[in-house]
């Protein structure tokens, strides 16, 4: 009798060990940042308790948007773009301002399926937000920079200014007492970024060059109000040079609850995918050319840095 109970106990302990081992194995993840073990940030998802959101829709030109959006992403014929400002407030009391420009785009995969999303052309965070800037750049490929940002949504005239190198590179305002008669609008849920990590070797191709995709927004519809928007350029931020504003269509301010930054996926890998002989335009004066001597993994970069 005792032997039987002993065997049962051994079997029970054995299966418990298997369960714990399996659970431990499933829970193991790769580190998300250096230095280890004191990582700068954790793994997604991250929940913002609330985001006080200002959006301004404007019409640009195809030529202006094309130089900011990397191929093979395509630009719809309406040539629209969004300027935005967020007051992000996380559940752990971490808070920061964020502003920038996103451009509606489409991507066609190898099976002919077309996906819609928002490409992040510019994004700035109020200084000195090292963790949020590093987190966005390293994981998703957001082209985040620091800036001095003022953001006032305490009155019906919502306003924000984004300053870098002593220049107000973006200024916006929305009059919430002047609603525009017109259609409702919404944001595409998916966000695209060009994730670029250079090589430490001189003259070598980048270690990472990818289009990434991650779900961010819910398709909430909203009206537009009278708005103003201007861009200017600093010595290292060429918004005023590159972004043409043909028409400011309108803006909106609202509280965006429970915004979640989640894991994403690689939409396109420039270092392994087939590239046309004429190459891909990845940005102003930045064309990725296919090497004629090698396969798809080696590239010649023609890059003129205007800064």
PDB file of C-alpha atoms in Angstrom:
ATOM      1  CA  UNK A   1       0.000   0.000   0.000  1.00  0.00           C
ATOM      2  CA  UNK A   2       2.768   2.423   0.953  1.00  0.00           C
ATOM      3  CA  UNK A   3       4.679   1.428  -2.201  1.00  0.00           C
ATOM      4  CA  UNK A   4       1.633   2.254  -4.332  1.00  0.00           C
ATOM      5  CA  UNK A   5       1.268   5.673  -2.705  1.00  0.00           C
ATOM      6  CA  UNK A   6       4.979   6.289  -3.119  1.00  0.00           C
ATOM      7  CA  UNK A   7       4.764   5.477  -6.846  1.00  0.00           C
ATOM      8  CA  UNK A   8       1.732   7.742  -7.203  1.00  0.00           C
ATOM      9  CA  UNK A   9       3.622  10.540  -5.469  1.00  0.00           C
ATOM     10  CA  UNK A  10       6.630  10.060  -7.765  1.00  0.00           C
ATOM     11  CA  UNK A  11       4.380  10.113 -10.840  1.00  0.00           C
ATOM     12  CA  UNK A  12       2.622  13.204  -9.509  1.00  0.00           C
ATOM     13  CA  UNK A  13       5.913  14.954  -8.907  1.00  0.00           C
ATOM     14  CA  UNK A  14       7.128  13.920 -12.366  1.00  0.00           C
ATOM     15  CA  UNK A  15       4.069  15.362 -14.161  1.00  0.00           C
ATOM     16  CA  UNK A  16       4.175  18.491 -12.039  1.00  0.00           C
ATOM     17  CA  UNK A  17       7.802  18.966 -13.086  1.00  0.00           C
ATOM     18  CA  UNK A  18       6.804  18.534 -16.740  1.00  0.00           C
ATOM     19  CA  UNK A  19       4.054  21.134 -16.382  1.00  0.00           C
ATOM     20  CA  UNK A  20       6.336  23.611 -14.645  1.00  0.00           C
ATOM     21  CA  UNK A  21       9.071  23.031 -17.214  1.00  0.00           C
ATOM     22  CA  UNK A  22       6.640  23.550 -20.093  1.00  0.00           C
ATOM     23  CA  UNK A  23       5.262  26.683 -18.474  1.00  0.00           C
ATOM     24  CA  UNK A  24       8.762  28.025 -17.912  1.00  0.00           C
ATOM     25  CA  UNK A  25       9.727  27.251 -21.513  1.00  0.00           C
ATOM     26  CA  UNK A  26       6.662  29.027 -22.898  1.00  0.00           C
ATOM     27  CA  UNK A  27       7.353  32.051 -20.717  1.00  0.00           C
ATOM     28  CA  UNK A  28      10.927  32.501 -21.935  1.00  0.00           C
ATOM     29  CA  UNK A  29      11.379  35.468 -24.258  1.00  0.00           C
ATOM     30  CA  UNK A  30      14.317  37.171 -25.905  1.00  0.00           C
ATOM     31  CA  UNK A  31      15.566  40.324 -24.165  1.00  0.00           C
ATOM     32  CA  UNK A  32      13.985  43.475 -25.564  1.00  0.00           C
ATOM     33  CA  UNK A  33      16.794  45.927 -24.948  1.00  0.00           C
ATOM     34  CA  UNK A  34      20.323  46.465 -23.689  1.00  0.00           C
ATOM     35  CA  UNK A  35      21.987  46.694 -21.278  1.00  0.00           C
ATOM     36  CA  UNK A  36      21.055  43.320 -19.860  1.00  0.00           C
ATOM     37  CA  UNK A  37      19.923  42.408 -17.240  1.00  0.00           C
ATOM     38  CA  UNK A  38      18.825  46.007 -16.536  1.00  0.00           C
ATOM     39  CA  UNK A  39      16.790  46.525 -19.705  1.00  0.00           C
ATOM     40  CA  UNK A  40      15.769  50.041 -20.688  1.00  0.00           C
ATOM     41  CA  UNK A  41      12.227  48.901 -21.539  1.00  0.00           C
ATOM     42  CA  UNK A  42      10.038  45.810 -21.487  1.00  0.00           C
ATOM     43  CA  UNK A  43       8.315  43.816 -24.196  1.00  0.00           C
ATOM     44  CA  UNK A  44       5.028  44.884 -25.825  1.00  0.00           C
ATOM     45  CA  UNK A  45       2.146  45.264 -25.389  1.00  0.00           C
ATOM     46  CA  UNK A  46       2.020  48.587 -23.608  1.00  0.00           C
ATOM     47  CA  UNK A  47      -1.273  50.199 -22.629  1.00  0.00           C
ATOM     48  CA  UNK A  48      -1.783  53.951 -22.586  1.00  0.00           C
ATOM     49  CA  UNK A  49      -4.444  54.786 -20.041  1.00  0.00           C
ATOM     50  CA  UNK A  50      -5.485  57.697 -22.233  1.00  0.00           C
ATOM     51  CA  UNK A  51      -4.139  59.752 -25.123  1.00  0.00           C
ATOM     52  CA  UNK A  52      -5.370  63.318 -25.592  1.00  0.00           C
ATOM     53  CA  UNK A  53      -5.366  63.428 -29.385  1.00  0.00           C
ATOM     54  CA  UNK A  54      -5.320  66.212 -31.969  1.00  0.00           C
ATOM     55  CA  UNK A  55      -5.442  65.303 -35.659  1.00  0.00           C
ATOM     56  CA  UNK A  56      -5.321  67.613 -38.668  1.00  0.00           C
ATOM     57  CA  UNK A  57      -6.112  66.290 -42.140  1.00  0.00           C
ATOM     58  CA  UNK A  58      -4.473  68.083 -45.061  1.00  0.00           C
ATOM     59  CA  UNK A  59      -4.046  67.577 -48.780  1.00  0.00           C
ATOM     60  CA  UNK A  60      -0.556  67.595 -50.242  1.00  0.00           C
ATOM     61  CA  UNK A  61       0.832  66.704 -53.670  1.00  0.00           C
ATOM     62  CA  UNK A  62       1.878  63.322 -54.991  1.00  0.00           C
ATOM     63  CA  UNK A  63       5.450  64.545 -55.548  1.00  0.00           C
ATOM     64  CA  UNK A  64       5.726  65.802 -51.977  1.00  0.00           C
ATOM     65  CA  UNK A  65       4.425  62.598 -50.397  1.00  0.00           C
ATOM     66  CA  UNK A  66       6.288  60.281 -52.784  1.00  0.00           C
ATOM     67  CA  UNK A  67       9.694  61.493 -51.633  1.00  0.00           C
ATOM     68  CA  UNK A  68       8.739  60.742 -48.000  1.00  0.00           C
ATOM     69  CA  UNK A  69       7.099  57.327 -48.508  1.00  0.00           C
ATOM     70  CA  UNK A  70       9.425  54.395 -49.321  1.00  0.00           C
ATOM     71  CA  UNK A  71       8.621  52.101 -52.209  1.00  0.00           C
ATOM     72  CA  UNK A  72       6.965  49.623 -52.638  1.00  0.00           C
ATOM     73  CA  UNK A  73       4.340  51.442 -50.530  1.00  0.00           C
ATOM     74  CA  UNK A  74       1.877  53.295 -52.755  1.00  0.00           C
ATOM     75  CA  UNK A  75       0.110  56.616 -52.206  1.00  0.00           C
ATOM     76  CA  UNK A  76      -3.665  56.906 -52.875  1.00  0.00           C
ATOM     77  CA  UNK A  77      -4.739  59.432 -55.487  1.00  0.00           C
ATOM     78  CA  UNK A  78      -6.291  61.839 -52.953  1.00  0.00           C
ATOM     79  CA  UNK A  79      -2.784  62.733 -51.608  1.00  0.00           C
ATOM     80  CA  UNK A  80      -3.929  63.087 -48.000  1.00  0.00           C
ATOM     81  CA  UNK A  81      -1.821  63.200 -44.834  1.00  0.00           C
ATOM     82  CA  UNK A  82      -2.358  63.675 -41.111  1.00  0.00           C
ATOM     83  CA  UNK A  83      -0.492  65.965 -38.723  1.00  0.00           C
ATOM     84  CA  UNK A  84      -1.014  64.917 -35.124  1.00  0.00           C
ATOM     85  CA  UNK A  85      -0.279  65.601 -31.475  1.00  0.00           C
ATOM     86  CA  UNK A  86      -0.693  63.204 -28.544  1.00  0.00           C
ATOM     87  CA  UNK A  87      -0.520  63.606 -24.804  1.00  0.00           C
ATOM     88  CA  UNK A  88       0.205  59.940 -23.970  1.00  0.00           C
ATOM     89  CA  UNK A  89      -0.544  58.922 -20.397  1.00  0.00           C
ATOM     90  CA  UNK A  90       0.402  55.373 -19.421  1.00  0.00           C
ATOM     91  CA  UNK A  91      -1.169  53.358 -16.639  1.00  0.00           C
ATOM     92  CA  UNK A  92       2.084  53.467 -14.660  1.00  0.00           C
ATOM     93  CA  UNK A  93       1.967  57.310 -14.571  1.00  0.00           C
ATOM     94  CA  UNK A  94       4.542  57.651 -17.356  1.00  0.00           C
ATOM     95  CA  UNK A  95       3.562  60.537 -19.647  1.00  0.00           C
ATOM     96  CA  UNK A  96       4.903  62.327 -22.718  1.00  0.00           C
ATOM     97  CA  UNK A  97       3.922  64.508 -25.698  1.00  0.00           C
ATOM     98  CA  UNK A  98       4.309  63.201 -29.241  1.00  0.00           C
ATOM     99  CA  UNK A  99       3.767  64.928 -32.586  1.00  0.00           C
ATOM    100  CA  UNK A 100       4.408  64.221 -36.225  1.00  0.00           C
ATOM    101  CA  UNK A 101       3.072  63.388 -39.671  1.00  0.00           C
ATOM    102  CA  UNK A 102       1.565  60.164 -41.003  1.00  0.00           C
ATOM    103  CA  UNK A 103       0.611  59.416 -44.593  1.00  0.00           C
ATOM    104  CA  UNK A 104      -2.155  56.994 -45.714  1.00  0.00           C
ATOM    105  CA  UNK A 105      -0.607  54.315 -47.948  1.00  0.00           C
ATOM    106  CA  UNK A 106      -1.313  50.912 -49.464  1.00  0.00           C
ATOM    107  CA  UNK A 107       0.846  47.810 -49.841  1.00  0.00           C
ATOM    108  CA  UNK A 108       0.267  44.932 -52.267  1.00  0.00           C
ATOM    109  CA  UNK A 109       1.663  41.554 -51.221  1.00  0.00           C
ATOM    110  CA  UNK A 110       2.846  38.729 -53.488  1.00  0.00           C
ATOM    111  CA  UNK A 111      -0.678  37.305 -53.704  1.00  0.00           C
ATOM    112  CA  UNK A 112      -2.148  40.580 -54.894  1.00  0.00           C
ATOM    113  CA  UNK A 113      -3.802  41.405 -51.583  1.00  0.00           C
ATOM    114  CA  UNK A 114      -3.824  45.141 -50.839  1.00  0.00           C
ATOM    115  CA  UNK A 115      -3.396  46.385 -47.264  1.00  0.00           C
ATOM    116  CA  UNK A 116      -4.078  49.952 -46.127  1.00  0.00           C
ATOM    117  CA  UNK A 117      -2.181  51.691 -43.362  1.00  0.00           C
ATOM    118  CA  UNK A 118      -0.471  54.838 -42.120  1.00  0.00           C
ATOM    119  CA  UNK A 119       3.209  55.407 -42.852  1.00  0.00           C
ATOM    120  CA  UNK A 120       5.055  57.421 -40.186  1.00  0.00           C
ATOM    121  CA  UNK A 121       7.036  60.112 -42.004  1.00  0.00           C
ATOM    122  CA  UNK A 122       7.955  62.219 -38.957  1.00  0.00           C
ATOM    123  CA  UNK A 123       7.600  61.688 -35.224  1.00  0.00           C
ATOM    124  CA  UNK A 124       8.935  63.773 -32.317  1.00  0.00           C
ATOM    125  CA  UNK A 125       8.762  63.357 -28.540  1.00  0.00           C
ATOM    126  CA  UNK A 126       9.266  66.016 -25.908  1.00  0.00           C
ATOM    127  CA  UNK A 127      12.724  65.934 -24.385  1.00  0.00           C
ATOM    128  CA  UNK A 128      14.269  64.125 -22.625  1.00  0.00           C
ATOM    129  CA  UNK A 129      12.247  60.974 -23.277  1.00  0.00           C
ATOM    130  CA  UNK A 130      15.097  58.522 -23.825  1.00  0.00           C
ATOM    131  CA  UNK A 131      13.127  55.373 -23.002  1.00  0.00           C
ATOM    132  CA  UNK A 132      10.156  56.129 -25.261  1.00  0.00           C
ATOM    133  CA  UNK A 133      12.401  57.243 -28.145  1.00  0.00           C
ATOM    134  CA  UNK A 134      14.682  54.178 -27.908  1.00  0.00           C
ATOM    135  CA  UNK A 135      11.741  51.815 -27.484  1.00  0.00           C
ATOM    136  CA  UNK A 136       9.975  53.086 -30.612  1.00  0.00           C
ATOM    137  CA  UNK A 137      13.081  53.177 -32.808  1.00  0.00           C
ATOM    138  CA  UNK A 138      14.540  49.816 -31.815  1.00  0.00           C
ATOM    139  CA  UNK A 139      11.389  47.666 -31.771  1.00  0.00           C
ATOM    140  CA  UNK A 140       9.086  49.052 -34.462  1.00  0.00           C
ATOM    141  CA  UNK A 141      11.366  51.358 -36.428  1.00  0.00           C
ATOM    142  CA  UNK A 142       9.584  54.626 -35.599  1.00  0.00           C
ATOM    143  CA  UNK A 143      11.865  57.493 -36.776  1.00  0.00           C
ATOM    144  CA  UNK A 144      11.598  59.212 -33.388  1.00  0.00           C
ATOM    145  CA  UNK A 145      13.523  62.365 -32.505  1.00  0.00           C
ATOM    146  CA  UNK A 146      13.476  64.705 -29.535  1.00  0.00           C
ATOM    147  CA  UNK A 147      11.813  68.131 -29.644  1.00  0.00           C
ATOM    148  CA  UNK A 148      10.457  70.839 -27.368  1.00  0.00           C
ATOM    149  CA  UNK A 149       6.673  70.556 -27.482  1.00  0.00           C
ATOM    150  CA  UNK A 150       3.912  72.751 -26.087  1.00  0.00           C
ATOM    151  CA  UNK A 151       0.347  71.408 -26.166  1.00  0.00           C
ATOM    152  CA  UNK A 152      -2.709  73.232 -24.802  1.00  0.00           C
ATOM    153  CA  UNK A 153      -6.138  71.606 -24.951  1.00  0.00           C
ATOM    154  CA  UNK A 154      -7.653  73.443 -21.992  1.00  0.00           C
ATOM    155  CA  UNK A 155      -9.834  75.700 -24.176  1.00  0.00           C
ATOM    156  CA  UNK A 156     -11.984  75.221 -27.313  1.00  0.00           C
ATOM    157  CA  UNK A 157      -9.008  76.507 -29.329  1.00  0.00           C
ATOM    158  CA  UNK A 158      -6.620  73.551 -29.121  1.00  0.00           C
ATOM    159  CA  UNK A 159      -3.040  74.430 -30.073  1.00  0.00           C
ATOM    160  CA  UNK A 160       0.390  72.833 -30.212  1.00  0.00           C
ATOM    161  CA  UNK A 161       3.904  73.820 -31.235  1.00  0.00           C
ATOM    162  CA  UNK A 162       6.854  71.563 -31.973  1.00  0.00           C
ATOM    163  CA  UNK A 163      10.298  73.202 -31.789  1.00  0.00           C
ATOM    164  CA  UNK A 164      13.686  71.825 -32.786  1.00  0.00           C
ATOM    165  CA  UNK A 165      16.994  73.650 -33.246  1.00  0.00           C
ATOM    166  CA  UNK A 166      15.204  76.898 -32.217  1.00  0.00           C
ATOM    167  CA  UNK A 167      12.683  76.584 -35.072  1.00  0.00           C
ATOM    168  CA  UNK A 168       8.953  75.866 -34.745  1.00  0.00           C
ATOM    169  CA  UNK A 169       8.950  73.027 -37.266  1.00  0.00           C
ATOM    170  CA  UNK A 170       5.211  72.360 -36.782  1.00  0.00           C
ATOM    171  CA  UNK A 171       2.415  74.569 -35.483  1.00  0.00           C
ATOM    172  CA  UNK A 172      -1.231  73.540 -35.391  1.00  0.00           C
ATOM    173  CA  UNK A 173      -4.556  74.614 -33.961  1.00  0.00           C
ATOM    174  CA  UNK A 174      -8.169  73.391 -34.019  1.00  0.00           C
ATOM    175  CA  UNK A 175     -11.251  75.481 -33.214  1.00  0.00           C
ATOM    176  CA  UNK A 176     -13.721  73.096 -31.576  1.00  0.00           C
ATOM    177  CA  UNK A 177     -16.498  75.700 -31.842  1.00  0.00           C
ATOM    178  CA  UNK A 178     -16.392  75.627 -35.650  1.00  0.00           C
ATOM    179  CA  UNK A 179     -17.475  72.185 -36.927  1.00  0.00           C
ATOM    180  CA  UNK A 180     -17.182  71.580 -40.668  1.00  0.00           C
ATOM    181  CA  UNK A 181     -20.127  70.126 -42.610  1.00  0.00           C
ATOM    182  CA  UNK A 182     -18.792  67.051 -44.340  1.00  0.00           C
ATOM    183  CA  UNK A 183     -18.101  63.333 -44.076  1.00  0.00           C
ATOM    184  CA  UNK A 184     -16.849  61.490 -41.003  1.00  0.00           C
ATOM    185  CA  UNK A 185     -13.237  60.320 -40.965  1.00  0.00           C
ATOM    186  CA  UNK A 186     -11.243  57.541 -39.319  1.00  0.00           C
ATOM    187  CA  UNK A 187      -7.642  56.331 -39.105  1.00  0.00           C
ATOM    188  CA  UNK A 188      -6.388  53.099 -40.652  1.00  0.00           C
ATOM    189  CA  UNK A 189      -5.682  50.631 -37.812  1.00  0.00           C
ATOM    190  CA  UNK A 190      -2.240  49.534 -39.063  1.00  0.00           C
ATOM    191  CA  UNK A 191       0.921  51.632 -38.856  1.00  0.00           C
ATOM    192  CA  UNK A 192       3.942  51.132 -41.153  1.00  0.00           C
ATOM    193  CA  UNK A 193       7.542  52.080 -40.387  1.00  0.00           C
ATOM    194  CA  UNK A 194      10.863  51.830 -42.212  1.00  0.00           C
ATOM    195  CA  UNK A 195      13.124  50.061 -39.723  1.00  0.00           C
ATOM    196  CA  UNK A 196      16.766  50.806 -40.469  1.00  0.00           C
ATOM    197  CA  UNK A 197      19.810  49.668 -38.486  1.00  0.00           C
ATOM    198  CA  UNK A 198      23.165  50.519 -40.125  1.00  0.00           C
ATOM    199  CA  UNK A 199      26.218  48.307 -40.097  1.00  0.00           C
ATOM    200  CA  UNK A 200      29.228  49.139 -37.951  1.00  0.00           C
ATOM    201  CA  UNK A 201      31.444  48.212 -40.936  1.00  0.00           C
ATOM    202  CA  UNK A 202      32.466  51.065 -43.183  1.00  0.00           C
ATOM    203  CA  UNK A 203      30.692  50.987 -46.555  1.00  0.00           C
ATOM    204  CA  UNK A 204      28.676  47.892 -45.643  1.00  0.00           C
ATOM    205  CA  UNK A 205      24.933  47.466 -46.264  1.00  0.00           C
ATOM    206  CA  UNK A 206      22.616  47.944 -43.278  1.00  0.00           C
ATOM    207  CA  UNK A 207      22.099  45.095 -40.851  1.00  0.00           C
ATOM    208  CA  UNK A 208      18.317  45.668 -40.858  1.00  0.00           C
ATOM    209  CA  UNK A 209      16.202  47.310 -43.550  1.00  0.00           C
ATOM    210  CA  UNK A 210      12.526  46.410 -43.269  1.00  0.00           C
ATOM    211  CA  UNK A 211       9.013  47.717 -43.576  1.00  0.00           C
ATOM    212  CA  UNK A 212       7.244  46.830 -40.336  1.00  0.00           C
ATOM    213  CA  UNK A 213       3.529  46.729 -39.597  1.00  0.00           C
ATOM    214  CA  UNK A 214       1.784  46.928 -36.236  1.00  0.00           C
ATOM    215  CA  UNK A 215      -1.845  47.483 -35.200  1.00  0.00           C
ATOM    216  CA  UNK A 216      -2.359  50.741 -33.284  1.00  0.00           C
ATOM    217  CA  UNK A 217      -5.675  52.479 -33.911  1.00  0.00           C
ATOM    218  CA  UNK A 218      -9.330  51.481 -33.774  1.00  0.00           C
ATOM    219  CA  UNK A 219     -11.515  52.631 -36.658  1.00  0.00           C
ATOM    220  CA  UNK A 220     -13.423  55.243 -34.667  1.00  0.00           C
ATOM    221  CA  UNK A 221     -15.190  57.822 -36.839  1.00  0.00           C
ATOM    222  CA  UNK A 222     -15.039  61.521 -36.033  1.00  0.00           C
ATOM    223  CA  UNK A 223     -16.073  64.884 -37.584  1.00  0.00           C
ATOM    224  CA  UNK A 224     -13.673  67.688 -38.480  1.00  0.00           C
ATOM    225  CA  UNK A 225     -13.435  71.290 -37.259  1.00  0.00           C
ATOM    226  CA  UNK A 226     -11.757  74.428 -38.576  1.00  0.00           C
ATOM    227  CA  UNK A 227      -7.978  74.072 -38.262  1.00  0.00           C
ATOM    228  CA  UNK A 228      -4.641  75.676 -39.100  1.00  0.00           C
ATOM    229  CA  UNK A 229      -1.331  73.975 -39.846  1.00  0.00           C
ATOM    230  CA  UNK A 230       2.157  75.163 -40.824  1.00  0.00           C
ATOM    231  CA  UNK A 231       5.513  73.425 -41.286  1.00  0.00           C
ATOM    232  CA  UNK A 232       8.991  74.961 -41.201  1.00  0.00           C
ATOM    233  CA  UNK A 233      12.511  73.571 -41.495  1.00  0.00           C
ATOM    234  CA  UNK A 234      15.413  73.503 -39.080  1.00  0.00           C
ATOM    235  CA  UNK A 235      18.975  72.580 -40.016  1.00  0.00           C
ATOM    236  CA  UNK A 236      18.174  68.891 -39.388  1.00  0.00           C
ATOM    237  CA  UNK A 237      14.407  68.739 -39.893  1.00  0.00           C
ATOM    238  CA  UNK A 238      13.152  69.509 -43.396  1.00  0.00           C
ATOM    239  CA  UNK A 239       9.393  69.417 -42.886  1.00  0.00           C
ATOM    240  CA  UNK A 240       8.933  72.850 -44.438  1.00  0.00           C
ATOM    241  CA  UNK A 241      11.026  71.872 -47.477  1.00  0.00           C
ATOM    242  CA  UNK A 242       9.488  68.475 -48.133  1.00  0.00           C
ATOM    243  CA  UNK A 243       5.832  68.776 -47.099  1.00  0.00           C
ATOM    244  CA  UNK A 244       3.558  70.805 -49.356  1.00  0.00           C
ATOM    245  CA  UNK A 245       0.200  71.846 -47.885  1.00  0.00           C
ATOM    246  CA  UNK A 246      -2.297  72.401 -50.710  1.00  0.00           C
ATOM    247  CA  UNK A 247      -5.315  72.473 -48.397  1.00  0.00           C
ATOM    248  CA  UNK A 248      -6.020  72.117 -44.683  1.00  0.00           C
ATOM    249  CA  UNK A 249      -9.237  70.090 -44.682  1.00  0.00           C
ATOM    250  CA  UNK A 250      -9.893  70.198 -40.931  1.00  0.00           C
ATOM    251  CA  UNK A 251      -8.926  68.913 -37.526  1.00  0.00           C
ATOM    252  CA  UNK A 252     -10.329  67.226 -34.444  1.00  0.00           C
ATOM    253  CA  UNK A 253      -9.525  66.800 -30.763  1.00  0.00           C
ATOM    254  CA  UNK A 254     -10.685  63.879 -28.628  1.00  0.00           C
ATOM    255  CA  UNK A 255      -9.641  61.597 -25.808  1.00  0.00           C
ATOM    256  CA  UNK A 256      -8.371  58.257 -27.151  1.00  0.00           C
ATOM    257  CA  UNK A 257      -8.824  55.695 -24.345  1.00  0.00           C
ATOM    258  CA  UNK A 258      -6.841  52.479 -23.976  1.00  0.00           C
ATOM    259  CA  UNK A 259      -4.467  52.916 -26.896  1.00  0.00           C
ATOM    260  CA  UNK A 260      -2.299  49.788 -27.093  1.00  0.00           C
ATOM    261  CA  UNK A 261       1.162  49.397 -28.644  1.00  0.00           C
ATOM    262  CA  UNK A 262       1.408  45.736 -29.642  1.00  0.00           C
ATOM    263  CA  UNK A 263       3.900  43.446 -31.313  1.00  0.00           C
ATOM    264  CA  UNK A 264       3.853  43.601 -35.095  1.00  0.00           C
ATOM    265  CA  UNK A 265       5.295  41.864 -38.123  1.00  0.00           C
ATOM    266  CA  UNK A 266       7.751  42.376 -40.977  1.00  0.00           C
ATOM    267  CA  UNK A 267       5.818  43.530 -44.025  1.00  0.00           C
ATOM    268  CA  UNK A 268       8.783  43.636 -46.415  1.00  0.00           C
ATOM    269  CA  UNK A 269      12.493  42.845 -46.005  1.00  0.00           C
ATOM    270  CA  UNK A 270      14.629  44.807 -48.472  1.00  0.00           C
ATOM    271  CA  UNK A 271      17.686  42.627 -47.815  1.00  0.00           C
ATOM    272  CA  UNK A 272      16.034  39.356 -48.840  1.00  0.00           C
ATOM    273  CA  UNK A 273      13.139  40.256 -51.160  1.00  0.00           C
ATOM    274  CA  UNK A 274      13.437  40.633 -54.924  1.00  0.00           C
ATOM    275  CA  UNK A 275      14.022  44.257 -55.943  1.00  0.00           C
ATOM    276  CA  UNK A 276      13.446  45.718 -59.442  1.00  0.00           C
ATOM    277  CA  UNK A 277      16.513  46.707 -61.435  1.00  0.00           C
ATOM    278  CA  UNK A 278      15.671  50.393 -61.080  1.00  0.00           C
ATOM    279  CA  UNK A 279      15.757  50.004 -57.310  1.00  0.00           C
ATOM    280  CA  UNK A 280      13.460  51.516 -54.692  1.00  0.00           C
ATOM    281  CA  UNK A 281      13.217  55.116 -53.583  1.00  0.00           C
ATOM    282  CA  UNK A 282      13.323  55.052 -49.765  1.00  0.00           C
ATOM    283  CA  UNK A 283      13.400  58.777 -49.042  1.00  0.00           C
ATOM    284  CA  UNK A 284      14.590  62.128 -50.392  1.00  0.00           C
ATOM    285  CA  UNK A 285      17.877  61.509 -52.222  1.00  0.00           C
ATOM    286  CA  UNK A 286      17.950  57.929 -50.923  1.00  0.00           C
ATOM    287  CA  UNK A 287      17.558  55.178 -53.527  1.00  0.00           C
ATOM    288  CA  UNK A 288      18.309  51.545 -52.835  1.00  0.00           C
ATOM    289  CA  UNK A 289      19.881  50.012 -55.943  1.00  0.00           C
ATOM    290  CA  UNK A 290      20.140  46.348 -56.789  1.00  0.00           C
ATOM    291  CA  UNK A 291      23.677  45.036 -57.169  1.00  0.00           C
ATOM    292  CA  UNK A 292      24.201  43.713 -60.691  1.00  0.00           C
ATOM    293  CA  UNK A 293      27.004  41.399 -59.602  1.00  0.00           C
ATOM    294  CA  UNK A 294      25.298  39.702 -56.665  1.00  0.00           C
ATOM    295  CA  UNK A 295      21.967  38.335 -55.597  1.00  0.00           C
ATOM    296  CA  UNK A 296      19.137  40.045 -53.808  1.00  0.00           C
ATOM    297  CA  UNK A 297      21.059  40.302 -50.521  1.00  0.00           C
ATOM    298  CA  UNK A 298      23.634  42.878 -51.635  1.00  0.00           C
ATOM    299  CA  UNK A 299      22.874  46.490 -52.422  1.00  0.00           C
ATOM    300  CA  UNK A 300      24.439  49.685 -53.553  1.00  0.00           C
ATOM    301  CA  UNK A 301      23.181  52.752 -51.704  1.00  0.00           C
ATOM    302  CA  UNK A 302      23.211  56.147 -53.320  1.00  0.00           C
ATOM    303  CA  UNK A 303      22.624  58.538 -50.439  1.00  0.00           C
ATOM    304  CA  UNK A 304      23.129  62.276 -50.408  1.00  0.00           C
ATOM    305  CA  UNK A 305      22.828  63.656 -46.885  1.00  0.00           C
ATOM    306  CA  UNK A 306      21.494  67.224 -47.005  1.00  0.00           C
ATOM    307  CA  UNK A 307      22.127  67.796 -43.303  1.00  0.00           C
TER     308      UNK A 307
END
